PDB file of C-alpha atoms and ligand atoms in Angstrom:
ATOM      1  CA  UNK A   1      41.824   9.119 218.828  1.00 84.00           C
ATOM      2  CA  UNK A   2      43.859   5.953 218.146  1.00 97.00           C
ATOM      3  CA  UNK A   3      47.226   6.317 219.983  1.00 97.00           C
ATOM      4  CA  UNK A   4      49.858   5.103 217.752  1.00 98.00           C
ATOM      5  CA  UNK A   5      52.257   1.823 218.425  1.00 98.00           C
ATOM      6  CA  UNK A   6      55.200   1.353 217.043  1.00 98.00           C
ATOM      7  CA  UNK A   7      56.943  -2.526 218.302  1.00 98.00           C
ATOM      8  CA  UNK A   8      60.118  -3.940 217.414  1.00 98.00           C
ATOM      9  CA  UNK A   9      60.308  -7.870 216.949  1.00 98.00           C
ATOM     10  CA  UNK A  10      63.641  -8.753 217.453  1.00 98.00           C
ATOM     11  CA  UNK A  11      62.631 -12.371 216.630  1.00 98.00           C
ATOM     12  CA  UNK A  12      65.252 -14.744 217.114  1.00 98.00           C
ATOM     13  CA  UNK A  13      68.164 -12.830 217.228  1.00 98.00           C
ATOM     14  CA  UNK A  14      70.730 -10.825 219.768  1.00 98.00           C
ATOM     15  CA  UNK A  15      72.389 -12.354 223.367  1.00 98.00           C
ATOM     16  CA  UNK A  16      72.580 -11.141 226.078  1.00 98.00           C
ATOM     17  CA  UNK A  17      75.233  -7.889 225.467  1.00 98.00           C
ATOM     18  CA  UNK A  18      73.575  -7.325 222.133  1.00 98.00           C
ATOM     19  CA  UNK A  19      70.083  -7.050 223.706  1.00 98.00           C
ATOM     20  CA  UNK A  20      70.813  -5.149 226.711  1.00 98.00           C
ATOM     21  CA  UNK A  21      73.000  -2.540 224.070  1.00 98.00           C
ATOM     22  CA  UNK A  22      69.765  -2.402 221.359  1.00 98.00           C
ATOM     23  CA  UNK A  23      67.978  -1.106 224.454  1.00 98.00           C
ATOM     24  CA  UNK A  24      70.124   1.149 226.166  1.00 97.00           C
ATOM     25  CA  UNK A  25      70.758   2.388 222.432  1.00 97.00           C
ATOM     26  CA  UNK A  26      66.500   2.732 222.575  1.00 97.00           C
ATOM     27  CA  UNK A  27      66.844   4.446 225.799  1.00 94.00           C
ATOM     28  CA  UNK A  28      69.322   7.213 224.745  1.00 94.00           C
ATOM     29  CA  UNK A  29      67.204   7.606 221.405  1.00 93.00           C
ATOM     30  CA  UNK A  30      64.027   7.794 222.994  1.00 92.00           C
ATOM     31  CA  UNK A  31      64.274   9.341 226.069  1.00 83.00           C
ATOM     32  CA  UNK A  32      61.193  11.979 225.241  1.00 81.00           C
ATOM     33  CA  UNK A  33      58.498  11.084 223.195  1.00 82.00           C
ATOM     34  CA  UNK A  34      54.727  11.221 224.183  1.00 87.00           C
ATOM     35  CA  UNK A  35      51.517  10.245 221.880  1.00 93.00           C
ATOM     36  CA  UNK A  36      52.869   7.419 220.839  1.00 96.00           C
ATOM     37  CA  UNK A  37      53.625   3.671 222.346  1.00 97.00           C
ATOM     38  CA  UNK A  38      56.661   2.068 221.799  1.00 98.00           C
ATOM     39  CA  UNK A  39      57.047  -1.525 222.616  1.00 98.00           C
ATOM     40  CA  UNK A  40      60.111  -3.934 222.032  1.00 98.00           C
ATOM     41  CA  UNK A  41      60.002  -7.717 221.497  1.00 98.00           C
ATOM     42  CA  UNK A  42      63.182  -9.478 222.515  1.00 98.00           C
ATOM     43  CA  UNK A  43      63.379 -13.696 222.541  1.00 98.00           C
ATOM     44  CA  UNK A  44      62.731 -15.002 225.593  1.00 98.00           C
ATOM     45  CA  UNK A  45      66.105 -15.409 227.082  1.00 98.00           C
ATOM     46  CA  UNK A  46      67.198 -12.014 227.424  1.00 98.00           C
ATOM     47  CA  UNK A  47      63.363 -10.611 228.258  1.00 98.00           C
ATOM     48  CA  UNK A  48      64.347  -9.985 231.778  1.00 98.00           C
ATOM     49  CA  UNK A  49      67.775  -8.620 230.953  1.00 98.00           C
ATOM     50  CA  UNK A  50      65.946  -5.929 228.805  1.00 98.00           C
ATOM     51  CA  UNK A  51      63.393  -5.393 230.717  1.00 98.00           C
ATOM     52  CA  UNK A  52      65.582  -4.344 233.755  1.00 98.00           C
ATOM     53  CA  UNK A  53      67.630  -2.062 231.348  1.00 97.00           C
ATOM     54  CA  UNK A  54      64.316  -0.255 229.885  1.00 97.00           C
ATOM     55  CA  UNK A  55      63.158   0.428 233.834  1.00 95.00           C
ATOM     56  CA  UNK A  56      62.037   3.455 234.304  1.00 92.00           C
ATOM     57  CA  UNK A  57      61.464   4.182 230.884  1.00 94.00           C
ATOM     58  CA  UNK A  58      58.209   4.329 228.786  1.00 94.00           C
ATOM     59  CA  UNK A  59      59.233   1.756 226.384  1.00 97.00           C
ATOM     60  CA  UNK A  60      57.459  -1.827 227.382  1.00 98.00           C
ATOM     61  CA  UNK A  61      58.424  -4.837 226.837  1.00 98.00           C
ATOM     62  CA  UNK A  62      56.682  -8.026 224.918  1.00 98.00           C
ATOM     63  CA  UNK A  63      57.069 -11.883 224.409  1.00 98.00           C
ATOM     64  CA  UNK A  64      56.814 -13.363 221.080  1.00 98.00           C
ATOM     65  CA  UNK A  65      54.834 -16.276 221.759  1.00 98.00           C
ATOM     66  CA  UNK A  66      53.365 -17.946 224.742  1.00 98.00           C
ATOM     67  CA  UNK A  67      51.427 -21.114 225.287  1.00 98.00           C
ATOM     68  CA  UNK A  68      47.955 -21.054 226.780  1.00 98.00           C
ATOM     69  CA  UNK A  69      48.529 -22.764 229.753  1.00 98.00           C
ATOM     70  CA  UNK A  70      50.095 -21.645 232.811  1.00 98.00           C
ATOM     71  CA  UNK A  71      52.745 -24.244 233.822  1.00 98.00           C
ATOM     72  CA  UNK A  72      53.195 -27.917 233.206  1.00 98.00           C
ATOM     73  CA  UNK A  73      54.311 -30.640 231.229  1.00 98.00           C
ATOM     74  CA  UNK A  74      54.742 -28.438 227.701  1.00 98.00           C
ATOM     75  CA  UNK A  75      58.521 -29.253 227.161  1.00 98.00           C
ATOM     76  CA  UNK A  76      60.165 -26.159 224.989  1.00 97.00           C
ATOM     77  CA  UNK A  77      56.967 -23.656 226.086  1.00 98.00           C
ATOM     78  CA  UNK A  78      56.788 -20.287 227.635  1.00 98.00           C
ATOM     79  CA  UNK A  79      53.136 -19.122 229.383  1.00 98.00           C
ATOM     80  CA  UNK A  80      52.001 -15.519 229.838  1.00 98.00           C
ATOM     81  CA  UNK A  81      52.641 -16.047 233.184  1.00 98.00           C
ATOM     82  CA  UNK A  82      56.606 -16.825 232.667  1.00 98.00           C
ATOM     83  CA  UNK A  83      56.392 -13.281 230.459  1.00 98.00           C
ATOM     84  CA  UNK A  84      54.814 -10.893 232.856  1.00 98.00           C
ATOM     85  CA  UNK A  85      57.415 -12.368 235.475  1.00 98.00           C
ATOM     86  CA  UNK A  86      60.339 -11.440 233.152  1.00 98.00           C
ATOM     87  CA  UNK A  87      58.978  -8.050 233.249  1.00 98.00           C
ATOM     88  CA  UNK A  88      56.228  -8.179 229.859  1.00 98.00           C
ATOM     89  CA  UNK A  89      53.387  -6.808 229.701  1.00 98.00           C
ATOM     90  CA  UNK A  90      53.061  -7.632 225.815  1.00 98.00           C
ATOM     91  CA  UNK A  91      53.449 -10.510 223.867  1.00 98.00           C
ATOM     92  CA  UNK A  92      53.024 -10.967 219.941  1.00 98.00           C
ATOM     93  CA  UNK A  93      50.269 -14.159 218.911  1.00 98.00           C
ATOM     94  CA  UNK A  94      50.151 -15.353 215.679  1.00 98.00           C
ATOM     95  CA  UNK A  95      53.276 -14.118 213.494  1.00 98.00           C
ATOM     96  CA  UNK A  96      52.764 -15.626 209.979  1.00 97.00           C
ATOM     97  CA  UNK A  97      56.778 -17.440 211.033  1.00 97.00           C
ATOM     98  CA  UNK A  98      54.369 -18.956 213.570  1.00 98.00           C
ATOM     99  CA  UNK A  99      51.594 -19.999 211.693  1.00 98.00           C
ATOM    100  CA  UNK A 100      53.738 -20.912 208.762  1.00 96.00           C
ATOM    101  CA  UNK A 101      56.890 -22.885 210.226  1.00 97.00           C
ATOM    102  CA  UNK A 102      55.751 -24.055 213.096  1.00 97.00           C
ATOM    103  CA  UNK A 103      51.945 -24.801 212.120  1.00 97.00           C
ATOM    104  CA  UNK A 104      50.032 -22.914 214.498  1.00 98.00           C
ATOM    105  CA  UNK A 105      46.189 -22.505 213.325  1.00 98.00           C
ATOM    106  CA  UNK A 106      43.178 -20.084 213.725  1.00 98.00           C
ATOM    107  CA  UNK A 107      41.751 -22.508 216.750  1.00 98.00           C
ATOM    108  CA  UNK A 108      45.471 -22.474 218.422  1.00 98.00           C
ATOM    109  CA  UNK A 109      46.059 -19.303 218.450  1.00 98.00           C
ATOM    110  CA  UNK A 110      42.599 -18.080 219.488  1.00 98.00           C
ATOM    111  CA  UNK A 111      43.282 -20.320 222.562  1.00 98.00           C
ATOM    112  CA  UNK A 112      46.356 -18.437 223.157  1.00 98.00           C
ATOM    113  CA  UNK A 113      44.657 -15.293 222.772  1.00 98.00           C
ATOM    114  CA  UNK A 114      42.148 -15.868 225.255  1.00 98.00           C
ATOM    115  CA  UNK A 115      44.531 -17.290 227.562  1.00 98.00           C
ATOM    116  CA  UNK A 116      47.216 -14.612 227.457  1.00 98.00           C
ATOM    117  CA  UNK A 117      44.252 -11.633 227.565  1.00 98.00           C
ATOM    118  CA  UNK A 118      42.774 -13.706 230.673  1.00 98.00           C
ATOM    119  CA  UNK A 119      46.271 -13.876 231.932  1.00 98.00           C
ATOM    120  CA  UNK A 120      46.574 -10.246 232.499  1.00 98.00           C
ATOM    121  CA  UNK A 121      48.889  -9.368 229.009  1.00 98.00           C
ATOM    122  CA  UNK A 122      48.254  -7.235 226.271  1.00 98.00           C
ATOM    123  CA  UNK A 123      48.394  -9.182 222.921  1.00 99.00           C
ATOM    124  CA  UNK A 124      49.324  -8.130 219.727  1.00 99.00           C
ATOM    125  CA  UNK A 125      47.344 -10.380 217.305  1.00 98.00           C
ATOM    126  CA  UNK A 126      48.988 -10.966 214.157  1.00 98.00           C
ATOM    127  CA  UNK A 127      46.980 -11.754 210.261  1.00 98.00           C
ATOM    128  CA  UNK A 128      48.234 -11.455 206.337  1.00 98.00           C
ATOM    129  CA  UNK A 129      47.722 -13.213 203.531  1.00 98.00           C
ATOM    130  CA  UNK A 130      50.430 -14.770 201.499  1.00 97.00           C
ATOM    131  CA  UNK A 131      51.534 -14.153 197.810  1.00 96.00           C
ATOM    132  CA  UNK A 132      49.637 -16.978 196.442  1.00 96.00           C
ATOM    133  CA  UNK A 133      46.296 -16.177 198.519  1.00 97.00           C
ATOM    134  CA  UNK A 134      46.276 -12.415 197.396  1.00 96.00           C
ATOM    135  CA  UNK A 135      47.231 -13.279 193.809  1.00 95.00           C
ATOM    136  CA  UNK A 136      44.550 -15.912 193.744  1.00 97.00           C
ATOM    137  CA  UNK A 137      42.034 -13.636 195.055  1.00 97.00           C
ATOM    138  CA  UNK A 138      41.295 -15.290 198.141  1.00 98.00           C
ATOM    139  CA  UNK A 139      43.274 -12.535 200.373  1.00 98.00           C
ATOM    140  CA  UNK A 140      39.674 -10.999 201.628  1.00 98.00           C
ATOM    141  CA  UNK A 141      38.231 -14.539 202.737  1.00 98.00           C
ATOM    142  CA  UNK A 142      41.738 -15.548 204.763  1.00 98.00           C
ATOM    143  CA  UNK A 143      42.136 -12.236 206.385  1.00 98.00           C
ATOM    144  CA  UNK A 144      38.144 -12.685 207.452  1.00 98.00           C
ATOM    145  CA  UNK A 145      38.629 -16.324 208.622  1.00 98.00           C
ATOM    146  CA  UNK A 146      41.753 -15.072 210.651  1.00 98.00           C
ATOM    147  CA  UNK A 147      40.080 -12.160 211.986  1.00 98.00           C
ATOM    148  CA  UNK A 148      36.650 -14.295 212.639  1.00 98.00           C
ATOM    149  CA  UNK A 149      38.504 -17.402 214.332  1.00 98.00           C
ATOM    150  CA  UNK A 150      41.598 -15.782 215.633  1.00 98.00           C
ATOM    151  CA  UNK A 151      39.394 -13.214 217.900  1.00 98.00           C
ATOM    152  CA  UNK A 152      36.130 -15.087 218.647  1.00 98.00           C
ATOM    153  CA  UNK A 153      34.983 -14.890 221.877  1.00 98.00           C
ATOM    154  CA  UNK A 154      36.839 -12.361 222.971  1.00 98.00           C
ATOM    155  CA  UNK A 155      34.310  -9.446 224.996  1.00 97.00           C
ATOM    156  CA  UNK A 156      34.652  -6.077 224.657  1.00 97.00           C
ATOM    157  CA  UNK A 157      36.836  -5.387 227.595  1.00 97.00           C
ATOM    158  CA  UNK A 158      39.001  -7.795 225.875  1.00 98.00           C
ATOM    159  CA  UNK A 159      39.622  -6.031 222.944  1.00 98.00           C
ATOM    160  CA  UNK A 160      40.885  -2.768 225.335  1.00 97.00           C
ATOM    161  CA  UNK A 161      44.123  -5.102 225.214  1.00 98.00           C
ATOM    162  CA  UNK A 162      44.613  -6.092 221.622  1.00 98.00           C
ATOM    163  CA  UNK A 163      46.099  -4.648 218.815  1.00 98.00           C
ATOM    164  CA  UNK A 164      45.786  -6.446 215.503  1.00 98.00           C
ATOM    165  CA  UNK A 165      48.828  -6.886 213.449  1.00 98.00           C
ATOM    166  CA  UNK A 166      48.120  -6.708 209.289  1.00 98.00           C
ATOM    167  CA  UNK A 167      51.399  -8.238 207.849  1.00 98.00           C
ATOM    168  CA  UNK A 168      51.645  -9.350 204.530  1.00 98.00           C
ATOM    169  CA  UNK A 169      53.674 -12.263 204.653  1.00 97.00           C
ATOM    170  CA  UNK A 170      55.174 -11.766 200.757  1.00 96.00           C
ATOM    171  CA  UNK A 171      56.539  -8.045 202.909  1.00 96.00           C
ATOM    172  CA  UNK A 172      58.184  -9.807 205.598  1.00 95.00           C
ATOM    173  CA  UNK A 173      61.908  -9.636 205.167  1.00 93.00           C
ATOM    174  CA  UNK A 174      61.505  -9.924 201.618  1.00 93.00           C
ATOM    175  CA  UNK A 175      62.202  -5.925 201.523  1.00 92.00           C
ATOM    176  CA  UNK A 176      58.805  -5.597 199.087  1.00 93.00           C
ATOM    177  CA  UNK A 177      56.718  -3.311 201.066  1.00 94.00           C
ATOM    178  CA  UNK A 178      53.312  -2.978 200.933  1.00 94.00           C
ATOM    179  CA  UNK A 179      52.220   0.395 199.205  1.00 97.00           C
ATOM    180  CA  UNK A 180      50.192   3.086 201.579  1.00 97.00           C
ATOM    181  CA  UNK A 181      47.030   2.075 199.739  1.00 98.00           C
ATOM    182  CA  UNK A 182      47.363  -1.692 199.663  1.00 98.00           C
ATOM    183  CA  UNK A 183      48.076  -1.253 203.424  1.00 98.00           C
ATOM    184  CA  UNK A 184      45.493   1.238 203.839  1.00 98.00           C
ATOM    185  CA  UNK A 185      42.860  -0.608 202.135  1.00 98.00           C
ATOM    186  CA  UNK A 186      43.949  -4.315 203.864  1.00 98.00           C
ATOM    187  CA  UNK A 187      43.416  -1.701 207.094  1.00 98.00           C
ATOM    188  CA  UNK A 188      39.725  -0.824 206.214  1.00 98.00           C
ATOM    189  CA  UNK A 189      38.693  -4.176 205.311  1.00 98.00           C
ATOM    190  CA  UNK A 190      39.944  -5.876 208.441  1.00 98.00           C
ATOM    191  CA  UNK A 191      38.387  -2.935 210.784  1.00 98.00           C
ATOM    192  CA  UNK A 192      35.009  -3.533 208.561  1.00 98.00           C
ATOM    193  CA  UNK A 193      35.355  -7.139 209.777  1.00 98.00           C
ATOM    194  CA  UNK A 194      35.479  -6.754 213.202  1.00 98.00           C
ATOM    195  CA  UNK A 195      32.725  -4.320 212.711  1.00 98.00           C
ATOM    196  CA  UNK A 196      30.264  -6.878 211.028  1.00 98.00           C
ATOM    197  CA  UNK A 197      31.796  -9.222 213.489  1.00 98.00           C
ATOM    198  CA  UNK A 198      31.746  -7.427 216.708  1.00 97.00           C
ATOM    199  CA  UNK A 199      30.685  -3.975 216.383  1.00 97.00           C
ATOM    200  CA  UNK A 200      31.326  -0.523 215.460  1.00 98.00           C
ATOM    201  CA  UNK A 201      32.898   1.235 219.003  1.00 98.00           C
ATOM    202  CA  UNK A 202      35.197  -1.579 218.624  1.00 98.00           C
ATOM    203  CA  UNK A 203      36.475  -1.294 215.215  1.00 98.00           C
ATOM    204  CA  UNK A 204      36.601   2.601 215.311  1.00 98.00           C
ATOM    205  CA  UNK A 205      38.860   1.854 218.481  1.00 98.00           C
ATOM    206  CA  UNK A 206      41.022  -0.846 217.138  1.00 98.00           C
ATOM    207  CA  UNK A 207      44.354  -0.112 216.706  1.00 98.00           C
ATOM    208  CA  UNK A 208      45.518  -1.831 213.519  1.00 98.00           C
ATOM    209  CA  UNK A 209      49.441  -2.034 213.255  1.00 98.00           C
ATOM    210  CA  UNK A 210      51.317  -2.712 208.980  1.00 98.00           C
ATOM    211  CA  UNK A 211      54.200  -5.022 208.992  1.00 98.00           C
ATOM    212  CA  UNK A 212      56.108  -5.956 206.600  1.00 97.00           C
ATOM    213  CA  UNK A 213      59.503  -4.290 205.583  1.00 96.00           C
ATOM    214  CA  UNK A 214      58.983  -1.402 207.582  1.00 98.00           C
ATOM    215  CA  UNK A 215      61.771   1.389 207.511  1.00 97.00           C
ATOM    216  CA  UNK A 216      62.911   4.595 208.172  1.00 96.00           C
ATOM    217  CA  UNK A 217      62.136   5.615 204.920  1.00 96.00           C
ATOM    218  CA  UNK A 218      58.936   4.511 204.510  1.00 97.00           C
ATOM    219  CA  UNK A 219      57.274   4.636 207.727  1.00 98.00           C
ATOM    220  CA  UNK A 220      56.044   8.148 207.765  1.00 98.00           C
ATOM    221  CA  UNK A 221      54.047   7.078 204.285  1.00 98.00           C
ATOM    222  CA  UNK A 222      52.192   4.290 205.869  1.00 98.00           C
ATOM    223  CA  UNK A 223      51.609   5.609 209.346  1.00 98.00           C
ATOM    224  CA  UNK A 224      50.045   8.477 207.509  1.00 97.00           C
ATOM    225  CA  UNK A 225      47.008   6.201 205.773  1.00 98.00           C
ATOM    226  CA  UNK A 226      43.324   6.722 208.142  1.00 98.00           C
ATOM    227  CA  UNK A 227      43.627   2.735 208.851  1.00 98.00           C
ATOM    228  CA  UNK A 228      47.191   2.489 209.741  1.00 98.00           C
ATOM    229  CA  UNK A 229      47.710   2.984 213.481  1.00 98.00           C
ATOM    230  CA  UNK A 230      51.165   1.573 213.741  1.00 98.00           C
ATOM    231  CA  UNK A 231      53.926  -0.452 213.039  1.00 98.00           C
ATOM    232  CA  UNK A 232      55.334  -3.815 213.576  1.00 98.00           C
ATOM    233  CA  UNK A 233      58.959  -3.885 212.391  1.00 98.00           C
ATOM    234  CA  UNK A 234      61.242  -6.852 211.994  1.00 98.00           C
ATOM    235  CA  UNK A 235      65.150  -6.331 211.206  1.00 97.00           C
ATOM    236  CA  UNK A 236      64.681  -2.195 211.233  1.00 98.00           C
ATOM    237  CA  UNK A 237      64.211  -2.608 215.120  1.00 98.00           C
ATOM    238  CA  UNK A 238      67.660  -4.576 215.237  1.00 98.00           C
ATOM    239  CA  UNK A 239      69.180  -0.909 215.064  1.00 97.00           C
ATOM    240  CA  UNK A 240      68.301   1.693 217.440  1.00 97.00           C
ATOM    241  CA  UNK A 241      69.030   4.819 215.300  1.00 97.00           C
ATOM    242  CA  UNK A 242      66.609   2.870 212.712  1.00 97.00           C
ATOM    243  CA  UNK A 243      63.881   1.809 215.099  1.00 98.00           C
ATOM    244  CA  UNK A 244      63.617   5.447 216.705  1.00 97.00           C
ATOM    245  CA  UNK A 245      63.124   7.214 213.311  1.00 97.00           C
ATOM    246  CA  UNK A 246      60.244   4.980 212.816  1.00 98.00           C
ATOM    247  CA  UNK A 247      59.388   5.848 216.465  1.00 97.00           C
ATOM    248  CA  UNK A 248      59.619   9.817 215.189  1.00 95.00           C
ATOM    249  CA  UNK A 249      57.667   9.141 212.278  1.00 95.00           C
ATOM    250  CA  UNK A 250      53.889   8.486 214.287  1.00 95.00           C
ATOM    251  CA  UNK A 251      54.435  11.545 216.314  1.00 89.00           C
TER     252      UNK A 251
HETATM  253  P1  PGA B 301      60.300  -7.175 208.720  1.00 61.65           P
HETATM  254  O1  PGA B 301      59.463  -8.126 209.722  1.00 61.65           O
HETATM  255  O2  PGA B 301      60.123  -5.762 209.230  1.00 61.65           O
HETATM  256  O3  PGA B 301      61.729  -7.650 208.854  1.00 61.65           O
HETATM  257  O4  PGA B 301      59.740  -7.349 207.365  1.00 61.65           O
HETATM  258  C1  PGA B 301      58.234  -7.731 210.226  1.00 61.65           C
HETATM  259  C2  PGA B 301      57.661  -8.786 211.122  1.00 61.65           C
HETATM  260  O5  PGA B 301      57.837  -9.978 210.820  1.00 61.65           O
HETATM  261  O6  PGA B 301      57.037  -8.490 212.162  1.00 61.65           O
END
């Protein structure tokens, strides 16, 4: 009932050639697939680049960031606006590189939220706990408060456009994946959240992507849990071969 999504943050890597080859190579890989949404995540310079070279084709394209305000004096920002007009629909909020190198909090990034939803994009909402935080037993409280203050406010029409993002940050790049149950069960708890939260239509239709060291090797594992509706994958969407395998594995 939950149609799975499978993005690629490219995060800050690739120019222009590089980009525009990672999705032609996407293009050629994926030219048939159905049941499942596929969405890439290029930096900002070479969005529109990529976006004109996936035309025509159903993989869409996402920002990784964008400020909640639609133009003005915010040297060094991007806004929803500047995204759809590079050819977006998507943009990622909230990657624990944003919350944890550049300082962005729960209150910021609801803002964002709100504003990018109200701006007409789809937004995929990124939570996870650290090492420390799960090892010191606080993992359930931080992925509540970032579930609680990240989507507050938002209605239920709202939540048509979001997909949440559980990413571990101790999996990110490290290479450590997350097991199928510990992302299964990080799965549950969050969708029980927004549940208690908000209510039960819209947890049972959230879809709820794992990152975190993602691969063609163990996708298949993960997307197989109840909770797990998807992936977001870091440096395995840097290679096309790589990124479509995942792509195969949720069909
Ligand atoms: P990774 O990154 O797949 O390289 O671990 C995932 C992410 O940060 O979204």
């Amino acid at each position: 009932m939950r149609t799975p999504i499978i993005a690629g943050n490219w995060k800050m890597n690739k120019l222009t050639a590089d980009a525009v080859a990672l999705a032609e190579g996407l293009n050629a890989q994926l030219s048939e697939f159905s049941g499942v949404e596929v969405v890439v995540s290029p930096v900002a310079t070479v969005l529109s680049a990529v976006a004109s070279s996936l035309e025509g084709s159903a993989i869409e394209v996402s920002g990784q960031n964008c400020y909640h305000a639609e133009s003005g004096a915010y040297t060094g920002e991007l806004s929803p606006q500047m995204l759809k007009d590079a050819g977006a629909t998507w943009t990622i909020i909230g990657h624990s590189e944003r919350r944890q190198i550049f300082g962005e909090n729960d209150a910021l990034l609801n803002e964002k939220l709100k504003f990018a939803l109200a701006s007409g994009l789809k937004v995929m909402f990124c939570i996870g706990e650290t090492l420390e935080e799960r090892e010191g037993g606080t993992m359930g409280a931080v992925l509540t408060r970032q579930l609680v203050d990240g989507l507050a406010g938002l209605s239920d029409a709202d939540f048509e456009n979001v997909v949440v993002a559980y990413e571990p940050v101790w999996a990110i790049g490290t290479g450590v994946v997350a097991t199928p149950q510990q992302a299964e069960d990080a799965h549950a708890f969050s969708r029980n959240v927004v549940k208690e939260n908000f209510n039960a239509t819209i947890a049972d239709g959230l879809r709820i992507q794992y990152g975190g060291s993602v691969k063609a090797d163990n996708a298949a594992e993960l997307l197989g849990q109840a909770n797990v509706d998807g992936a977001l994958v870091g440096g395995a969407a840097l290679d096309a071969e790589g990124f479509a395998a995942i792509v195969r594995a949720a069909l």
